[in-house]
């Protein structure tokens, strides 16, 4: 019973709860037991079993009174970057190791308002900086997937939302939240064979999320199916006056839009600039497969040009560290978290920041401070802003001709724990297909569509027009139907 409960999708779990086949307390117990069994994955930084059971009990009581939210009674995981009132929120950093927020982020508030249950806070790269979940102060997350020919090799779940990805894939949560500044929802989703959606900038409130690069950060859902993702997004999205970049727009019924749709005549763009050196040939093959599937569903495939794509990574790795260096200035040992006492205030700042931040975070702060410094501001930061505008223009031109763009999510399958660590550039290259989307503020989704010859998941990315989430979900739904993957990490075990 317990095992079968954790195998239900969100939609199936809601159905079971509605039919009273099981209660939210029973469902929550099943997840808590599975979490305990799979602690070796290190997916959670904090587990909140008492809170979970209390919330589940309340949900069961609401159900008796027919007060049912969109996610009523469903246990979910929250990336440890979202502030949760009274529950430790660390950003996977030593500097916030013991930080207990006195407020709740808007996104998590929305999720609880819709009846969900908090299982715990998931691991991530420190301050969401990374693509492997290795830089966490609380240790790396291990992917629940096994390499087909080397079953002892430990794999990364991707990053930075690696804990959320591993949790959803290993049935340690029905669904989870992630954040995506340069790919941190989509790349881990692709690495563990789940769905991850990065919404249009401004659709999901950033209020109460630990900031990394404010002009790029977006929260979004991670779940096992496109339908589950649609429901999660619906619960999360919406206008928030507390976030000045929140857009006041009506949230559509994303889930209902999956019931009846046709892709006939929809134009799908294929950017040739996304054929990059070092891309695995089987990923290219899968991309072609995706085009064929969509063509069979009535869509038209068309080539588009995104000529400034080659500047996206360098642009991102100037803008993101610049904003990070400014956002992270607040961790000074005075107001939040860690403090290393010293004789003078300056010494206290220095010692606290030296001890509190890890290597990658320090690297970003240094790069960011450098590109913003008086002597280099024009040469780097201003130039990067200009390139960002050109990258956005590329997409705007493309969207005059097509409705959606189809690309791979990442150039490779999941890599081994510890690989790429000595070479930050090769780690940064992992984001080559995801960062342009953040720079342009567009929505994008990663859908699991196949397995590599090493039996590891591979994903395709769909990029939409601003607020084109409904279309993205519909096209993703079509790919999901065609791929009919059993995206189960225990495959072959
Ligand atoms: N991997 C990218 C980085 O390291 C993106 C991270 C993210 O989206 N949070 O910055």
XYZ file of C-alpha atoms in Angstrom, residues 118-399:
282
model
C 5.253 20.462 3.470
C 7.534 17.403 3.649
C 10.745 19.363 3.988
C 13.278 21.675 2.391
C 15.380 20.316 -0.428
C 19.087 20.554 -1.049
C 20.585 22.793 -3.733
C 23.844 24.298 -4.907
C 24.895 26.998 -2.454
C 22.771 30.099 -3.202
C 21.562 28.250 -6.330
C 24.930 28.713 -8.026
C 25.756 25.584 -9.960
C 24.629 22.819 -12.283
C 25.411 19.739 -10.222
C 24.245 20.262 -6.635
C 27.809 19.698 -5.512
C 28.478 23.108 -3.965
C 25.957 22.676 -1.115
C 27.321 23.193 2.396
C 25.248 20.144 3.332
C 26.958 17.841 0.852
C 26.042 16.774 -2.671
C 22.748 15.223 -3.750
C 23.049 11.824 -5.395
C 20.854 11.079 -8.380
C 18.525 8.115 -7.841
C 19.440 6.997 -11.372
C 22.168 4.476 -12.110
C 24.560 4.534 -15.043
C 23.722 1.548 -17.259
C 27.235 0.165 -17.539
C 28.754 1.409 -14.300
C 26.203 0.961 -11.598
C 28.553 1.999 -8.808
C 29.250 5.372 -10.321
C 27.453 8.104 -8.401
C 25.709 10.592 -10.661
C 24.746 14.207 -10.087
C 21.035 15.077 -10.243
C 21.907 18.378 -11.955
C 21.560 21.726 -10.261
C 20.918 23.939 -8.677
C 17.477 22.457 -7.830
C 19.073 19.001 -7.521
C 17.404 18.102 -4.227
C 13.946 18.870 -5.606
C 14.728 16.892 -8.774
C 16.025 13.861 -6.881
C 13.112 14.019 -4.424
C 10.451 13.999 -7.141
C 12.222 11.349 -9.187
C 12.842 9.029 -6.220
C 9.261 9.395 -4.910
C 10.283 11.457 -1.890
C 7.679 14.102 -2.801
C 4.751 14.229 -5.205
C 6.075 17.460 -6.685
C 8.472 20.220 -5.712
C 9.362 23.834 -6.239
C 12.559 24.937 -7.908
C 14.109 28.204 -8.961
C 15.711 28.872 -12.305
C 18.205 31.685 -12.866
C 20.055 30.075 -15.763
C 18.571 26.599 -16.021
C 18.289 25.322 -12.460
C 14.810 23.876 -12.896
C 15.150 22.542 -16.438
C 18.618 20.967 -16.383
C 18.065 18.906 -13.181
C 14.607 17.910 -14.467
C 16.274 16.600 -17.644
C 18.991 14.773 -15.663
C 16.493 12.787 -13.569
C 13.694 12.308 -16.102
C 11.015 14.619 -14.719
C 9.237 17.735 -15.989
C 10.451 21.203 -14.980
C 8.985 24.546 -15.987
C 10.604 27.960 -15.761
C 7.790 30.510 -16.053
C 7.856 33.868 -17.834
C 9.723 36.409 -15.713
C 7.104 38.028 -13.484
C 4.527 35.202 -13.469
C 5.648 33.745 -10.131
C 6.458 36.070 -7.264
C 10.073 36.303 -6.115
C 9.059 37.694 -2.724
C 10.591 35.683 0.107
C 12.961 33.724 -2.126
C 16.645 34.138 -1.289
C 17.874 36.290 -4.189
C 20.654 35.175 -6.521
C 20.324 37.338 -9.663
C 17.081 39.255 -9.359
C 16.553 40.070 -13.033
C 16.861 36.380 -13.950
C 15.457 34.430 -10.972
C 12.088 32.707 -11.410
C 10.374 30.079 -9.297
C 8.691 27.176 -11.001
C 7.289 23.667 -10.594
C 9.026 20.294 -10.906
C 6.841 17.206 -11.189
C 6.625 13.785 -12.786
C 4.139 14.598 -15.523
C 3.082 17.570 -17.605
C -0.382 17.468 -16.014
C 1.111 17.592 -12.514
C 3.329 20.482 -13.588
C 0.304 22.395 -14.899
C -1.504 22.022 -11.572
C 1.523 23.100 -9.563
C 2.063 26.149 -11.775
C -1.569 27.116 -11.410
C -1.225 27.030 -7.632
C 2.039 28.993 -7.645
C 1.448 31.723 -10.238
C -0.251 35.040 -9.702
C 0.201 38.738 -9.140
C 1.967 39.831 -5.977
C 2.170 43.527 -5.121
C 5.124 42.725 -2.831
C 7.286 41.899 -5.853
C 7.743 44.988 -8.004
C 8.476 42.828 -11.064
C 5.348 40.710 -10.631
C 3.022 41.001 -13.618
C -0.658 41.603 -13.023
C -2.214 39.095 -15.358
C -4.966 36.531 -15.118
C -3.631 33.022 -14.424
C -5.241 30.688 -16.966
C -6.497 27.210 -16.175
C -3.360 25.413 -17.377
C -4.644 22.001 -16.403
C -7.970 22.304 -18.232
C -6.050 23.357 -21.355
C -4.500 19.879 -21.517
C -7.833 18.152 -21.997
C -8.582 19.257 -25.467
C -6.103 20.867 -27.817
C -4.767 20.548 -31.290
C -1.259 21.293 -32.487
C -2.457 21.508 -36.081
C -0.768 24.438 -37.778
C 1.339 25.329 -34.735
C 4.755 26.510 -35.866
C 7.757 25.002 -34.124
C 11.114 26.761 -34.561
C 14.419 24.904 -34.646
C 17.453 27.118 -34.011
C 20.494 25.789 -35.827
C 22.739 27.709 -33.418
C 21.809 25.123 -30.780
C 23.827 22.450 -32.547
C 26.937 22.927 -30.419
C 30.268 21.139 -30.396
C 30.404 18.531 -27.666
C 26.716 17.740 -27.863
C 26.017 14.013 -27.529
C 24.912 12.545 -30.915
C 22.051 10.702 -29.247
C 20.712 14.019 -27.991
C 20.734 15.334 -31.546
C 18.867 12.207 -32.608
C 16.277 12.678 -29.919
C 15.808 16.280 -30.980
C 15.006 15.030 -34.489
C 12.639 12.472 -32.986
C 10.853 15.282 -31.124
C 10.448 17.223 -34.389
C 8.972 14.135 -36.068
C 6.509 13.569 -33.251
C 5.299 17.151 -33.380
C 5.060 17.010 -37.171
C 2.885 13.904 -36.917
C 0.667 15.805 -34.482
C 0.067 18.433 -37.168
C 2.658 21.043 -36.224
C 4.955 22.644 -38.784
C 8.705 22.589 -38.278
C 10.651 25.630 -39.368
C 14.257 26.716 -38.976
C 14.837 29.936 -37.025
C 17.926 32.031 -36.425
C 19.117 33.034 -32.983
C 22.458 34.525 -34.061
C 23.508 35.942 -30.688
C 23.235 32.573 -28.927
C 27.008 32.281 -28.749
C 27.133 35.340 -26.509
C 24.526 34.044 -24.061
C 26.891 32.212 -21.702
C 29.458 35.031 -21.371
C 26.614 37.537 -20.992
C 24.976 35.439 -18.299
C 28.241 34.910 -16.453
C 28.661 38.685 -16.210
C 25.106 39.684 -15.334
C 24.360 36.859 -12.873
C 27.538 37.330 -10.784
C 27.115 41.135 -10.900
C 23.636 40.882 -9.411
C 24.743 38.152 -7.015
C 27.617 40.233 -5.684
C 25.145 42.981 -4.889
C 22.440 40.689 -3.457
C 24.892 38.802 -1.275
C 26.303 41.989 0.266
C 23.564 41.706 2.894
C 25.231 38.685 4.511
C 27.559 40.631 6.728
C 27.216 38.910 10.084
C 25.076 41.752 11.400
C 21.525 40.914 10.424
C 21.431 37.308 9.276
C 22.972 34.005 10.129
C 26.578 33.334 10.865
C 28.789 35.796 12.734
C 32.474 35.286 13.473
C 33.278 37.777 16.242
C 36.364 39.980 15.863
C 37.981 43.078 17.325
C 36.840 45.463 14.619
C 33.745 45.657 12.440
C 35.804 45.240 9.252
C 37.464 42.125 10.624
C 34.086 40.733 11.632
C 32.757 41.233 8.058
C 35.830 39.624 6.549
C 35.968 36.625 8.852
C 32.228 36.018 8.646
C 32.112 36.124 4.850
C 35.314 34.106 4.514
C 33.916 31.355 6.722
C 30.297 31.588 5.617
C 30.562 31.369 1.823
C 31.860 28.428 -0.193
C 34.329 28.579 -3.086
C 31.866 28.922 -5.950
C 29.925 31.675 -4.198
C 33.161 33.550 -3.519
C 34.183 33.149 -7.165
C 30.875 34.695 -8.275
C 31.147 37.567 -5.778
C 34.663 38.311 -7.020
C 33.643 38.211 -10.691
C 30.563 40.307 -9.976
C 32.452 42.921 -7.999
C 35.071 43.115 -10.723
C 32.646 43.629 -13.612
C 30.798 46.309 -11.629
C 33.961 48.153 -10.557
C 34.438 51.694 -11.886
C 37.231 50.763 -14.283
C 35.481 47.784 -15.880
C 31.779 48.620 -15.687
C 31.530 49.819 -19.300
C 33.778 47.108 -20.679
C 31.879 44.230 -19.088
C 28.603 45.064 -17.407
C 27.268 47.608 -19.900
C 28.351 45.451 -22.819
C 26.622 42.451 -21.297
C 23.408 44.454 -20.938
C 23.592 45.380 -24.620
C 24.081 41.757 -25.577
C 21.174 40.784 -23.400
C 18.977 43.136 -25.442
C 20.236 41.549 -28.689
C 19.542 38.045 -27.382
C 15.981 39.105 -26.555
C 15.639 40.667 -30.021
C 16.676 37.367 -31.628
C 13.780 35.637 -29.892
C 11.360 38.438 -30.797
C 12.322 38.078 -34.463
C 11.932 34.306 -34.286
C 8.501 34.616 -32.693
